[in-house]
Each structure stands twice: as C-alpha cells, then as structure tokens.
Coordinates of C-alpha atoms in Angstrom, one line a residue:
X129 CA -11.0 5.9 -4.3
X130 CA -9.6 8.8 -2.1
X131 CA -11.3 11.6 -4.1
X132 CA -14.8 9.6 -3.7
X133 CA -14.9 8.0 -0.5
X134 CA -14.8 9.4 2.7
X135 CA -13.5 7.8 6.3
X136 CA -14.6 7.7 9.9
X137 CA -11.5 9.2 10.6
X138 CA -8.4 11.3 9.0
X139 CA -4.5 10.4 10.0
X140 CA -2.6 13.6 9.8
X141 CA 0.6 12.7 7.7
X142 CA 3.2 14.6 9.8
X143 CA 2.4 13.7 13.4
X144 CA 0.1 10.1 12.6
X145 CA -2.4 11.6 15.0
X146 CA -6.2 10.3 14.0
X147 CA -8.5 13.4 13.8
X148 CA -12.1 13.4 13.3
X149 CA -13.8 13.1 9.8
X150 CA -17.1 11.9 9.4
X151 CA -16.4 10.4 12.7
X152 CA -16.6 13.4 15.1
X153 CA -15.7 12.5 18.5
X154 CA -15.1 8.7 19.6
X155 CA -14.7 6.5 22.8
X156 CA -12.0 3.5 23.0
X157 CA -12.7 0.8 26.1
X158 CA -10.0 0.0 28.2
X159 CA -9.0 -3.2 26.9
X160 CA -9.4 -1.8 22.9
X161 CA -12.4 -4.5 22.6
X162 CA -15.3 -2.0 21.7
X163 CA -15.0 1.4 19.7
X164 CA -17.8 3.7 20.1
X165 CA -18.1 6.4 17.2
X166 CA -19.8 9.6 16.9
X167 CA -21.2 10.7 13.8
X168 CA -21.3 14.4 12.1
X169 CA -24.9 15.6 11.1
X170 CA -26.3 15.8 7.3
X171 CA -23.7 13.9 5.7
X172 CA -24.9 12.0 2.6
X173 CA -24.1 9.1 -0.3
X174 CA -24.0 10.6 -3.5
X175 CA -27.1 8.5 -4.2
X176 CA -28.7 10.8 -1.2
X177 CA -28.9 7.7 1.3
X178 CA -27.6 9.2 4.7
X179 CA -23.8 8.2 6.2
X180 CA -25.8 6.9 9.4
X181 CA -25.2 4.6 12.0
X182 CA -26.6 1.7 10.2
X183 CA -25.0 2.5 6.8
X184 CA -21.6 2.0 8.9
X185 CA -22.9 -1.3 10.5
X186 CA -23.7 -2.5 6.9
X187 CA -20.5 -1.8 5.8
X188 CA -18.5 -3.1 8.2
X189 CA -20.6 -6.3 8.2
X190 CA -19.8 -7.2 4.0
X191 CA -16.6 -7.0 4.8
X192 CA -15.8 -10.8 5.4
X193 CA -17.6 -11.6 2.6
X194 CA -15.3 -10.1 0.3
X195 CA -12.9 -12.1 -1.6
X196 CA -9.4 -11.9 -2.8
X197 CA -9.3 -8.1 -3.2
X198 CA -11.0 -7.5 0.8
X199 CA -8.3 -9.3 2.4
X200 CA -6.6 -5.9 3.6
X201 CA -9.6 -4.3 5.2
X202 CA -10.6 -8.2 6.4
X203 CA -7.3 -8.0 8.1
X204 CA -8.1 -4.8 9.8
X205 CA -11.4 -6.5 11.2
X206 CA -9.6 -9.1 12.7
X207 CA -11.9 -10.6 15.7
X208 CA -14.8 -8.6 14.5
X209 CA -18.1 -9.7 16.3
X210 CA -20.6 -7.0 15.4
X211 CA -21.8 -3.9 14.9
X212 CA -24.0 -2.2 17.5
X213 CA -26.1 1.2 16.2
X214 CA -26.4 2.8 19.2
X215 CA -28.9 5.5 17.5
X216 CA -28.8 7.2 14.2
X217 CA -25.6 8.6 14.5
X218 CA -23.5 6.6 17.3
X219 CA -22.3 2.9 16.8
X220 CA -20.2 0.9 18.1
X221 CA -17.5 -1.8 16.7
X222 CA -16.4 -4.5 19.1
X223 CA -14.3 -7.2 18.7
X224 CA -13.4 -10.4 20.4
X225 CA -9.6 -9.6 21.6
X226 CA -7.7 -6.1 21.6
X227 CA -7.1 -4.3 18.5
X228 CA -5.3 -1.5 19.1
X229 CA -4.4 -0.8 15.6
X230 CA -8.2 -0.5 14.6
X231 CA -8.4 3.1 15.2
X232 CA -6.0 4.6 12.8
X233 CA -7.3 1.7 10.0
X234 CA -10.9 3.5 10.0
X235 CA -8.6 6.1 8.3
X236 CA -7.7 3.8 5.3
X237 CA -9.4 4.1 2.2
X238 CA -9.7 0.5 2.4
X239 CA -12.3 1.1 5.3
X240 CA -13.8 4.3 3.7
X241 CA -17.7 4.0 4.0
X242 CA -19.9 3.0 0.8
X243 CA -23.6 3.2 0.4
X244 CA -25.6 0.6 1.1
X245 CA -26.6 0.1 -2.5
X246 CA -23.0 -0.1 -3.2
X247 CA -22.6 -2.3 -0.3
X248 CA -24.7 -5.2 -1.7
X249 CA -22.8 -5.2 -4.6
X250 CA -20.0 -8.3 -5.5
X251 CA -16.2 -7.4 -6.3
X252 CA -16.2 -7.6 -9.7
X253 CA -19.1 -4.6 -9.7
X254 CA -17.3 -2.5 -6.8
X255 CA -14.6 -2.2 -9.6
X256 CA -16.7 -1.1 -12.3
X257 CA -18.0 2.2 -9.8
X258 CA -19.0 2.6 -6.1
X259 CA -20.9 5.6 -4.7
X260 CA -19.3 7.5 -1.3
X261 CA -19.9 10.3 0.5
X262 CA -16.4 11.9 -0.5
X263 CA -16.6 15.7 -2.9
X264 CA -15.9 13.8 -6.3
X265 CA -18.6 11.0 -7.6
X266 CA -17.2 9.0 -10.9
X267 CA -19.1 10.4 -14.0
X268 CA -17.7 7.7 -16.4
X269 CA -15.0 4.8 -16.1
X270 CA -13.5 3.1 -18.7
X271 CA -11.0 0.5 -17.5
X272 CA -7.0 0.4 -18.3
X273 CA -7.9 3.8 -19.8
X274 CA -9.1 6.6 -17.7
X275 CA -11.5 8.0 -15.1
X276 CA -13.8 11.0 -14.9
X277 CA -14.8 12.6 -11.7
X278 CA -16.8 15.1 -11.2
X279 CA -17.6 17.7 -7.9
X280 CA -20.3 16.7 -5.8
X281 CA -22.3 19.2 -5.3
X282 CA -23.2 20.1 -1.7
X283 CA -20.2 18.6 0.1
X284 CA -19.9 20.0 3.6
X285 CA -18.1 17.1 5.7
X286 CA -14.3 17.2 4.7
X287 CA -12.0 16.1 6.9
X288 CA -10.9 17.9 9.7
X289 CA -7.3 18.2 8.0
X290 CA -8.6 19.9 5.0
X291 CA -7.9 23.8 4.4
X292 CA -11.3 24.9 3.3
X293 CA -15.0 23.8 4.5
X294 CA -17.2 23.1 1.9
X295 CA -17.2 21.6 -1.9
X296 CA -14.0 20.8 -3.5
X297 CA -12.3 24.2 -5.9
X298 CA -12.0 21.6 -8.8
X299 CA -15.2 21.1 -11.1
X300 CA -14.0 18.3 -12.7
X301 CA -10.7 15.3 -12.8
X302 CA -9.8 13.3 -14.9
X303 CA -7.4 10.6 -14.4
X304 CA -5.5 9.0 -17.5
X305 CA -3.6 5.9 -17.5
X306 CA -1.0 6.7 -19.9
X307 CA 2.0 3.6 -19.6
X308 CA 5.0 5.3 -22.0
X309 CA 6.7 7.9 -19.6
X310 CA 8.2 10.0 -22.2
X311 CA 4.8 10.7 -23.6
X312 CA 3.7 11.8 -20.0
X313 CA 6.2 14.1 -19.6
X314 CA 6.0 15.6 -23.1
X315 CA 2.2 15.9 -22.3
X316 CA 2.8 17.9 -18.7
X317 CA 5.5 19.8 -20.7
X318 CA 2.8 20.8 -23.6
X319 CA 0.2 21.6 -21.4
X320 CA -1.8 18.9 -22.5
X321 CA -2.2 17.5 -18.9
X322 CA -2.1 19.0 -15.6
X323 CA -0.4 16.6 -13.6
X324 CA 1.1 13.1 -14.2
X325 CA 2.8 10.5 -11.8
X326 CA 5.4 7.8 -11.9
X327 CA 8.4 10.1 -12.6
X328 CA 11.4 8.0 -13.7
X329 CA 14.7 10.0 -13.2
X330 CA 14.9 10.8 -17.1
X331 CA 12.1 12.9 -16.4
X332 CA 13.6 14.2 -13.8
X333 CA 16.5 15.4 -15.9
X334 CA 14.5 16.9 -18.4
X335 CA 12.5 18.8 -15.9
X336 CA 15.5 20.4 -14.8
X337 CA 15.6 24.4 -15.5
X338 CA 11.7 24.4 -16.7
X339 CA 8.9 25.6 -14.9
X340 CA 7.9 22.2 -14.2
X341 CA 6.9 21.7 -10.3
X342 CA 7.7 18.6 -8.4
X343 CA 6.3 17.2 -4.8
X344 CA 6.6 14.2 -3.4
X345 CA 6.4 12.1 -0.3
X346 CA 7.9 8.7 1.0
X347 CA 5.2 6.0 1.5
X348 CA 4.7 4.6 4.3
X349 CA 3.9 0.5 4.8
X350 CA 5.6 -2.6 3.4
X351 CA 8.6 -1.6 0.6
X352 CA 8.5 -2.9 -2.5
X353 CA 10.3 -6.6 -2.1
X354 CA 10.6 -10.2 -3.1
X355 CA 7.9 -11.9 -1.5
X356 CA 8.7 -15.5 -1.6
X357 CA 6.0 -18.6 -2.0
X358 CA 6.8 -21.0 1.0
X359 CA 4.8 -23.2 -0.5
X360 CA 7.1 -24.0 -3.5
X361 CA 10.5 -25.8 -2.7
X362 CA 13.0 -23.2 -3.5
X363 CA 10.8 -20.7 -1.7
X364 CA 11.2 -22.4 1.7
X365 CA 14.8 -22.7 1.3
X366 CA 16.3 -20.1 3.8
X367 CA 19.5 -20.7 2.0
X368 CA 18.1 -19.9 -1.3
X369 CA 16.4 -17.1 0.0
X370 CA 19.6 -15.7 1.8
X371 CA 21.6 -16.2 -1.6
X372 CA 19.3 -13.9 -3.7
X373 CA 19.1 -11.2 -0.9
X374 CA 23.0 -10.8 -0.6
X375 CA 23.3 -10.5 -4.5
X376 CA 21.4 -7.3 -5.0
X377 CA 22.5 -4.0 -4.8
X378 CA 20.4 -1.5 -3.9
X379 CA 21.9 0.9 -3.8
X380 CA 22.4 0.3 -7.9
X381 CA 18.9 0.0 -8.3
X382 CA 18.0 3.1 -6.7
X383 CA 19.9 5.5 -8.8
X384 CA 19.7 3.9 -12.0
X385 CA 15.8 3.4 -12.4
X386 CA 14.1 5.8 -9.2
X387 CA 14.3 9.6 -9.1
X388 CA 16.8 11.5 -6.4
X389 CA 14.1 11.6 -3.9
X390 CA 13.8 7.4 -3.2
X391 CA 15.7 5.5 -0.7
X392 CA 16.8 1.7 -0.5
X393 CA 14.9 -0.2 1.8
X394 CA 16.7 -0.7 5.0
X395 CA 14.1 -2.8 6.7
X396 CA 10.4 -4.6 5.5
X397 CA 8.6 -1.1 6.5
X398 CA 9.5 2.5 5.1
X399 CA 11.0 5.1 7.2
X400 CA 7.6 7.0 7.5
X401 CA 5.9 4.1 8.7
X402 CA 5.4 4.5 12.8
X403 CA 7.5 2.2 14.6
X404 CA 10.0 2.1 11.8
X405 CA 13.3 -0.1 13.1
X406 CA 16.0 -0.2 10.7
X407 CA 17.7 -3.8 9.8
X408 CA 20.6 -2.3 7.5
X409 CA 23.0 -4.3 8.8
X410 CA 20.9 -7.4 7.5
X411 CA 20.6 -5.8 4.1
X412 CA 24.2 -5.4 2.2
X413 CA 25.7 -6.9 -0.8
X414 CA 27.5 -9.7 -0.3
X415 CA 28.2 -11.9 -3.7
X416 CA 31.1 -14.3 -2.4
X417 CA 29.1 -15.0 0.6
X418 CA 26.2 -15.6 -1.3
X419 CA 27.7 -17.9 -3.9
X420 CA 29.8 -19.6 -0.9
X421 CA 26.3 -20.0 1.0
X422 CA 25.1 -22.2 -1.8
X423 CA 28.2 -24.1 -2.3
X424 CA 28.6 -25.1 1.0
X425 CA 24.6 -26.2 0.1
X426 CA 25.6 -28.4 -2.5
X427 CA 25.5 -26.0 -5.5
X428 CA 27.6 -26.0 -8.2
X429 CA 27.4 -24.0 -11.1
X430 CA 26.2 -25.5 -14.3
X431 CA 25.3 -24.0 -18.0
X432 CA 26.2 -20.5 -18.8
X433 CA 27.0 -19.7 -15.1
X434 CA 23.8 -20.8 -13.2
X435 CA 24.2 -23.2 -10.2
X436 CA 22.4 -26.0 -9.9
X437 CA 22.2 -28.9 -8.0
X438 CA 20.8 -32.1 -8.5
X439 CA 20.1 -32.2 -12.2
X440 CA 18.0 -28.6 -11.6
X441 CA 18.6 -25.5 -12.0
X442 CA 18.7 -22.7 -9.8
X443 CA 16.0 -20.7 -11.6
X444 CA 12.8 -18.8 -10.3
X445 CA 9.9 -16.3 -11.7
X446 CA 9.1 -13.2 -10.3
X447 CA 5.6 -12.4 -10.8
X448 CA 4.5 -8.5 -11.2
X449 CA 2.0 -6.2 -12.5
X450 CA 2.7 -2.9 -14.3
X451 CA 0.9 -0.4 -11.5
X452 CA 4.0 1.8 -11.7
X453 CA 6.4 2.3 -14.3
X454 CA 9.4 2.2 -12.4
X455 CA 8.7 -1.9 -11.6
X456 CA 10.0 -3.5 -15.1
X457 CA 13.4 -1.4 -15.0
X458 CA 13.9 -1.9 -11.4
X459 CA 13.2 -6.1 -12.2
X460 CA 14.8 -6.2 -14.9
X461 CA 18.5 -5.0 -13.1
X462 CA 17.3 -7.2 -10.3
X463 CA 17.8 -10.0 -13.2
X464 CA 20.7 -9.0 -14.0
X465 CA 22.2 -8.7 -10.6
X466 CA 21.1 -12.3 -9.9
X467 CA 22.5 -13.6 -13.1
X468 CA 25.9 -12.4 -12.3
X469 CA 25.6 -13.9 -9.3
X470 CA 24.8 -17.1 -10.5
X471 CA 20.9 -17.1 -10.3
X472 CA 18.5 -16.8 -12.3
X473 CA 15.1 -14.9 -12.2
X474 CA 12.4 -14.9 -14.7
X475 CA 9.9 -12.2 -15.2
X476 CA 6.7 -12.7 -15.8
X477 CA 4.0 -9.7 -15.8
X478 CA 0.6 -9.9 -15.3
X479 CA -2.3 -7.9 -15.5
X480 CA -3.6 -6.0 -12.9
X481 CA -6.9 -6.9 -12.9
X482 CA -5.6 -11.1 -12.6
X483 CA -3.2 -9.7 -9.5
X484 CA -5.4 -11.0 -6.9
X485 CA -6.3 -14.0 -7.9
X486 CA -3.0 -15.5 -8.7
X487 CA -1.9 -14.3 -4.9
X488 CA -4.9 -16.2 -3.8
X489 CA -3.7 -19.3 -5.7
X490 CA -0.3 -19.2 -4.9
X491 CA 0.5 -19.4 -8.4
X492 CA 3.8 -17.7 -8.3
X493 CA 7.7 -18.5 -7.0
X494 CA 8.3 -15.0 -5.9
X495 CA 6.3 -11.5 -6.2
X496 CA 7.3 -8.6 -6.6
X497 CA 5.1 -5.5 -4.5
X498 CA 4.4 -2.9 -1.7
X499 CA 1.3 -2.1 0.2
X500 CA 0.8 1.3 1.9
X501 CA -0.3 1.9 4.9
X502 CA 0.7 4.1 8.0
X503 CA 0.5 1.6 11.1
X504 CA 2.9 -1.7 11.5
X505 CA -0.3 -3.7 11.6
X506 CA 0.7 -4.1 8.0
X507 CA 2.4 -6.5 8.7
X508 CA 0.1 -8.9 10.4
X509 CA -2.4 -8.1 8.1
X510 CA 0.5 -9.6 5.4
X511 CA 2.6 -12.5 7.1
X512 CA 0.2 -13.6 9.8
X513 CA -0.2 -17.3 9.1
X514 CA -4.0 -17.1 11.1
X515 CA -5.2 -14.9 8.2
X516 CA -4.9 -14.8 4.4
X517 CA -1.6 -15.9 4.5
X518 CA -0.8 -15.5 1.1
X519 CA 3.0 -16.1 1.2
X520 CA 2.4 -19.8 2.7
X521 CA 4.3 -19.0 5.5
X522 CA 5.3 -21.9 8.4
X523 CA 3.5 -20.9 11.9
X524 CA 6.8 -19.5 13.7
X525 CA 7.5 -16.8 16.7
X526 CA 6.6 -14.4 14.2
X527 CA 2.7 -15.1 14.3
X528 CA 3.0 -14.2 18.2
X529 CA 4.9 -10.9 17.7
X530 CA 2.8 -9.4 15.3
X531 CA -0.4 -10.6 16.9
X532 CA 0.8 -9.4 20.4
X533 CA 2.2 -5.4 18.4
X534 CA -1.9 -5.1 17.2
X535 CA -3.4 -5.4 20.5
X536 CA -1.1 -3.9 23.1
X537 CA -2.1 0.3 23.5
X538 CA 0.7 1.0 25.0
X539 CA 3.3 3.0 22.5
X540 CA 6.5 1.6 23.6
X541 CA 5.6 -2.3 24.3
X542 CA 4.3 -1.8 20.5
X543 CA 7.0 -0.6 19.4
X544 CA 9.2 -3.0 21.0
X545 CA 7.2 -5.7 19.2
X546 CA 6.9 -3.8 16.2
X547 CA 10.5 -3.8 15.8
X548 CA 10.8 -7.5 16.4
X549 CA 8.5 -8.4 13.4
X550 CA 10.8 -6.4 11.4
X551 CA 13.7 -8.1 12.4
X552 CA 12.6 -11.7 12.0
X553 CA 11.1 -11.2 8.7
X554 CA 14.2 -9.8 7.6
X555 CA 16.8 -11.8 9.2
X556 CA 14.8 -15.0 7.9
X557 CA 14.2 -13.5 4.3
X558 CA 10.5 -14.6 4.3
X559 CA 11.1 -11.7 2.1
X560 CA 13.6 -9.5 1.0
X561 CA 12.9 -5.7 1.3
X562 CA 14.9 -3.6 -2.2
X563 CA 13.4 -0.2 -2.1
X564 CA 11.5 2.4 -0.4
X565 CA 8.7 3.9 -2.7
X566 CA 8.2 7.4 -3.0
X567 CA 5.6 9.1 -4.5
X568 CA 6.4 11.4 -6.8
X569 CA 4.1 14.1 -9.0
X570 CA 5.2 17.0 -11.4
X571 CA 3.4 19.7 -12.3
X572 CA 2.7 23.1 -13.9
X573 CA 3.2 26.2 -11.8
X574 CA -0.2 27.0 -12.1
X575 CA -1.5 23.9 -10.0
X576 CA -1.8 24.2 -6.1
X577 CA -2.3 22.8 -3.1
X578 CA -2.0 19.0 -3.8
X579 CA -2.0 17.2 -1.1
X580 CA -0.6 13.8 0.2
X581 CA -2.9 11.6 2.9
X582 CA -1.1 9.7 5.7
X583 CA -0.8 6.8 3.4
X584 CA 0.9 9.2 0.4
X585 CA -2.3 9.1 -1.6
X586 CA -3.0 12.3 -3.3
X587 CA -6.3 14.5 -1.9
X588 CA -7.3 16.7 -4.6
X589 CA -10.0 18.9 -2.1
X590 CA -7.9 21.5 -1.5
X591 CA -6.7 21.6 -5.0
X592 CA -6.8 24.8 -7.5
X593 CA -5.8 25.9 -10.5
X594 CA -4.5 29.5 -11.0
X595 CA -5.0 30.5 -14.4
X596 CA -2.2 33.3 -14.2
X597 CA 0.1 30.5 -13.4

C-alpha cells in the first residue's frame, strides 16, 4: 500500500517530525479540535480524478463504515464530526474533543487518501486493488501469491522526505510471497530476485562473506506479544496471566529464531516508538515464582507435568497467522518454554485473510501479533475499552491514561501519560510484550537507496538499480 498510496503528510523516521506531502502547509487550533490542511496543486488518482479537498472529505467520511479491517484508522478518527472543504484545495478535520495524536496519523498508510471510486468500494473489494495517488499503481494481483506494480507515469508530488522530485527510477515491482526461507535466500543468492524480507538468522549466516547487502530498521508500535481474551476465564486471571509471563525467556527466543539485529521487548512499545518507557524490571524470567504463583492459587500439577486445578487443565491456544516467518519458530519455543514450566500452549494458525474476523469475534484464548506505528496512540487505538476493544478488556484506570496521552499537546504531560499506559499494561499482563520486531532486507550490491518510512515500511521511490553492481 506504501508504494501506491500517498498521505497528507510524511513523518521523518529519525527525528518523528511530520513534513508536508500532499498536505503542504497546515493550521492546528489551540485546543487540537479542528485541523485545517493545505493542499499541493495538480496532484491526481491514478484514475485521473484530482487529490482535492472533497476527495479528502470523502475519504475521511467511509471511514466508520469500515469493518473489522478499518478499526486502526477508525481509532485514529476518534471523535470525528466532519469534514469541512474550505475550497478546492483547503479542508478542514474537526473533532469533538482534542486529538493531539491526529497529526502524525494523517502520515499512516492506514489514512493514505484513495479515490473516490475506490472510496465507495466495500472491504472485501479494497483487498482485491485500490487506486492512489502514490508513483506505483497495481498492474495485476493475484492473492497469497504475488503483486505487480508498475510506475505511474507523471508523478510529481513525493513526499517532502524523498531524494528526487518527480516519477519513481524503478519501471516496474514485483512483490512475491515466497513462505520457505531457504528458497528466498537461494533465490537473492542466484540472482533470481532482487530483494527478499523475513531474514531468519540462518540466512544471516549464510550471507556471511558474500556480497549479499543487509539494512534494516527497528519497528516502531506495539511488540510482538500475547494478547490475552479477557473474555474467556483463564484470560482474566491475572494470576494465570502473570504465570505465563515469568516463564519465558526472551532473551532465548531472540537468539535462537531472530537475526543479530532484534531485541527483547522491554516494554508493550518498541524502543523507536516516541515516548518509549522501559518496564524491564516487570519482564524477567522467573520459573519458581511462576509455578509458586499458581500453587499458592490452588494449582497442582497433574498429567505429564501440566497443573491443573479443579478437574481442568491448565491449557490455552495461541492464535496466529503466518505474515512473517519468524512467528511459528518463535511460538513454537514459546511452547516449549511454557511446557517446562508446567503450562501448556496450543498453536493454532490461521490464515491471513480470516485474521480479522476471528479478532472481531473473540474467537481466540490468546494472540499472538504487533502493529506498527510511530505515535503511543497505538495504544488506545488497541486497549481502549470505549473503542474496538478487541481484547475484552475490564474499564480500568487505563481507559483514562491513554485517553488523557491522545489529547494533551503538550510533549512532557504526554509523555508522562504515555509512560503510564505502558506500565499498567505491563504490570497487569493484559498482555505480555516477547520481542521487538525489526525489519530486516537483504540484497544484491547492485540495489540502492531503499528506504524505511517512520513506521519501517519500505519506500521504493528513491530506489535504483545499478546494473554495474
């Protein structure tokens, strides 16, 4: 979606500052309630239909209409009351409380701007092919398999972050889905492929001494975790919850499934996300106090090593999709950890495309995912109990925190509430944080200038291929 859709605005991944895109200049009230944008000249939809005023109005206006898969950008719209197309190419957002995070989520891709053709259309056809205003359009989509993009031609209304004005260097991309990563590394090795992603640390090894090129970057937002259903008994026991998160080790899981470049998580957000607070001290291994914890609960063990207690076992399923490669290994030594422990975890994977709709529901014990993005309102947009509130989550303290860290401006009171939310997610285990994921690519010498967004997405604009290597 990055390649084909462009933003009102650009977040530049070093500093976080928001720069102008097809947005060039805006205006924020004092209160954050209204957010006045101005739009840049002759941009176009790939179907020709201008990126106008009213084409933004439309878009922002479907947006609580979406279902299962809009909740992210629906959370970003939180209090939205309208739309106001001020003339062709100046409108203004409002909203019925402050929303200070709004700003820096017109820079999502989840907010990128769509035709209004493609507008009209339901989920199920936005996933079959959309039409932007970004420097690639999709010239044939064949799902679970691969996409082929193609250079728009005409393109003059990058971002202000990219290196050159203009179309995109690259004439064509073509993205593979290709799940066995020994034949994705053979493939980058034999010059079959360009590029390929989800580097597991075998690759790694083998890369060693070639001329093989690799780049990555940490993603910010919400670490992968184990999300817990509150809805389902052993879910909303704090002691179960507590048990599970002192029997990992994480430090296990990164080096044995994740290249050199990934961390552990030491709190619900990664490192790079702004307003970052580390709860490492929440987050060690701890098997006697874990088994002790459930004992004192009225645990015992029961067959081959599992507690239980009254006549059931103490057995749940993690839920998961395969959108990386890493996530079965890294599950599967979570199993293993637990089992030793006493616990046990069942796997079950799912497709990606039936994701969404068992989150929605709330047909799962635990799940098992991340979700980038470069702003703490992450997390109300994920644990707020007044929105989607997936996880079936009790109204606590927390719903006050993270409402209170998306409307206040001012960069240290956010901060300071930022770092609450982190610390009573993860001192409650509503869910527990296991490791930090970083994006990782390899490549052939002869590829430059790929670039990593804000959010760690790749932005292939600026990207060429030097045929001399």
């Amino acid at each position: 979606m990055r390649q084909i859709v462009d933003s009102l605005t650009d977040q530049d991944p070093e500093s976080g500052d928001i720069v102008p895109w097809l947005a060039q200049s805006w205006e924020i009230n004092d209160d954050a309630t209204e957010f006045t944008f101005h739009l840049v000249s002759d941009a176009t939809f790939s179907d020709g239909e201008p990126v106008d005023a009213e084409a933004v109005k439309a878009n922002f206006d479907a947006i609580g209409d979406l279902g299962a898969r809009g909740t992210l950008a629906q959370g970003y719209l939180t209090g939205y009351t309208g739309a106001t197309v001020v003339d062709p190419q100046t409108v203004t957002i409002s909203f019925d409380e402050p929303n200070a995070q709004f700003l820096q989520a017109t820079s999502t891709h989840s907010l990128g701007l769509l035709s209004p053709a493609s507008v009209q259309l339901g989920e199920d056809e936005r996933c079959a092919g959309v039409v932007g205003s970004g420097p690639f359009v999709i010239e044939d989509y064949t799902p679970d398999q691969s996409i082929v993009l193609t250079k728009r031609d005409g393109y003059d209304w990058g971002s202000s972050l990219f290196a050159h004005d203009g179309e995109a260097y690259l004439d064509q991309v073509t993205f593979q889905i290709v799940p066995e990563s020994g034949v994705r590394a053979g493939s980058l090795q034999s010059g079959e492929v360009d590029a390929i992603s989800s580097i597991g640390p075998q690759d790694e090894a083998a890369f060693t001494g070639t001329d093989v090129q690799l780049q990555d970057r940490a993603n910010p937002g919400i670490v992968f975790n184990l999300a817990f259903n509150h809805g389902r008994p052993l879910g909303a026991d704090p002691i179960v919850r507590e048990a599970i998160s002192k029997v990992i080790d994480r430090p296990q899981i990164v080096d044995t499934v994740y290249t050199s470049q990934t961390k552990p998580a030491t709190s619900i957000l990664a490192e790079t996300t702004p307003y970052y607070d580390s709860q490492e001290d929440l987050l060690g291994t701890d098997i006697d106090g874990a088994q002790q914890l459930l004992e004192d609960d009225g645990w015992s063990t029961g067959e081959e090593g599992i507690y239980a207690k009254n006549g059931k076992k103490l057995s749940l399923t993690i839920s998961w999709s395969a959108v990386i490669g890493t996530n079965k290994p890294a599950l599967e030594l979570i199993q293993q950890q637990a089992a030793a422990a006493g616990i046990d975890l069942q796997l079950k994977e799912l497709q990606v495309s039936d994701s969404a709709t068992v989150i929605a529901e709330g047909d799962f014990d635990i799940w098992w995912y991340n979700v980038t993005r470069a702003d703490p309102d992450i997390l109300r947009s994920t644990y707020s109990t007044s929105l989607s509130n997936r996880y079936s989550l009790p109204p606590s303290e927390l719903d006050e925190v993270l409402d209170a860290q998306g409307a206040v401006a001012d960069p240290q009171q956010r901060a300071e509430y930022a770092a609450d939310a982190q610390q009573l997610i993860v001192q409650n285990y509503y869910a527990i944080p296991i490791v930090e994921l970083t994006t990782v690519l390899a490549h052939g010498p002869n590829i430059h200038d790929i670039a990593f967004d804000a959010s760690s997405r790749i932005q292939l604009f600026d990207t060429y291929i030097d045929d001399k290597g």
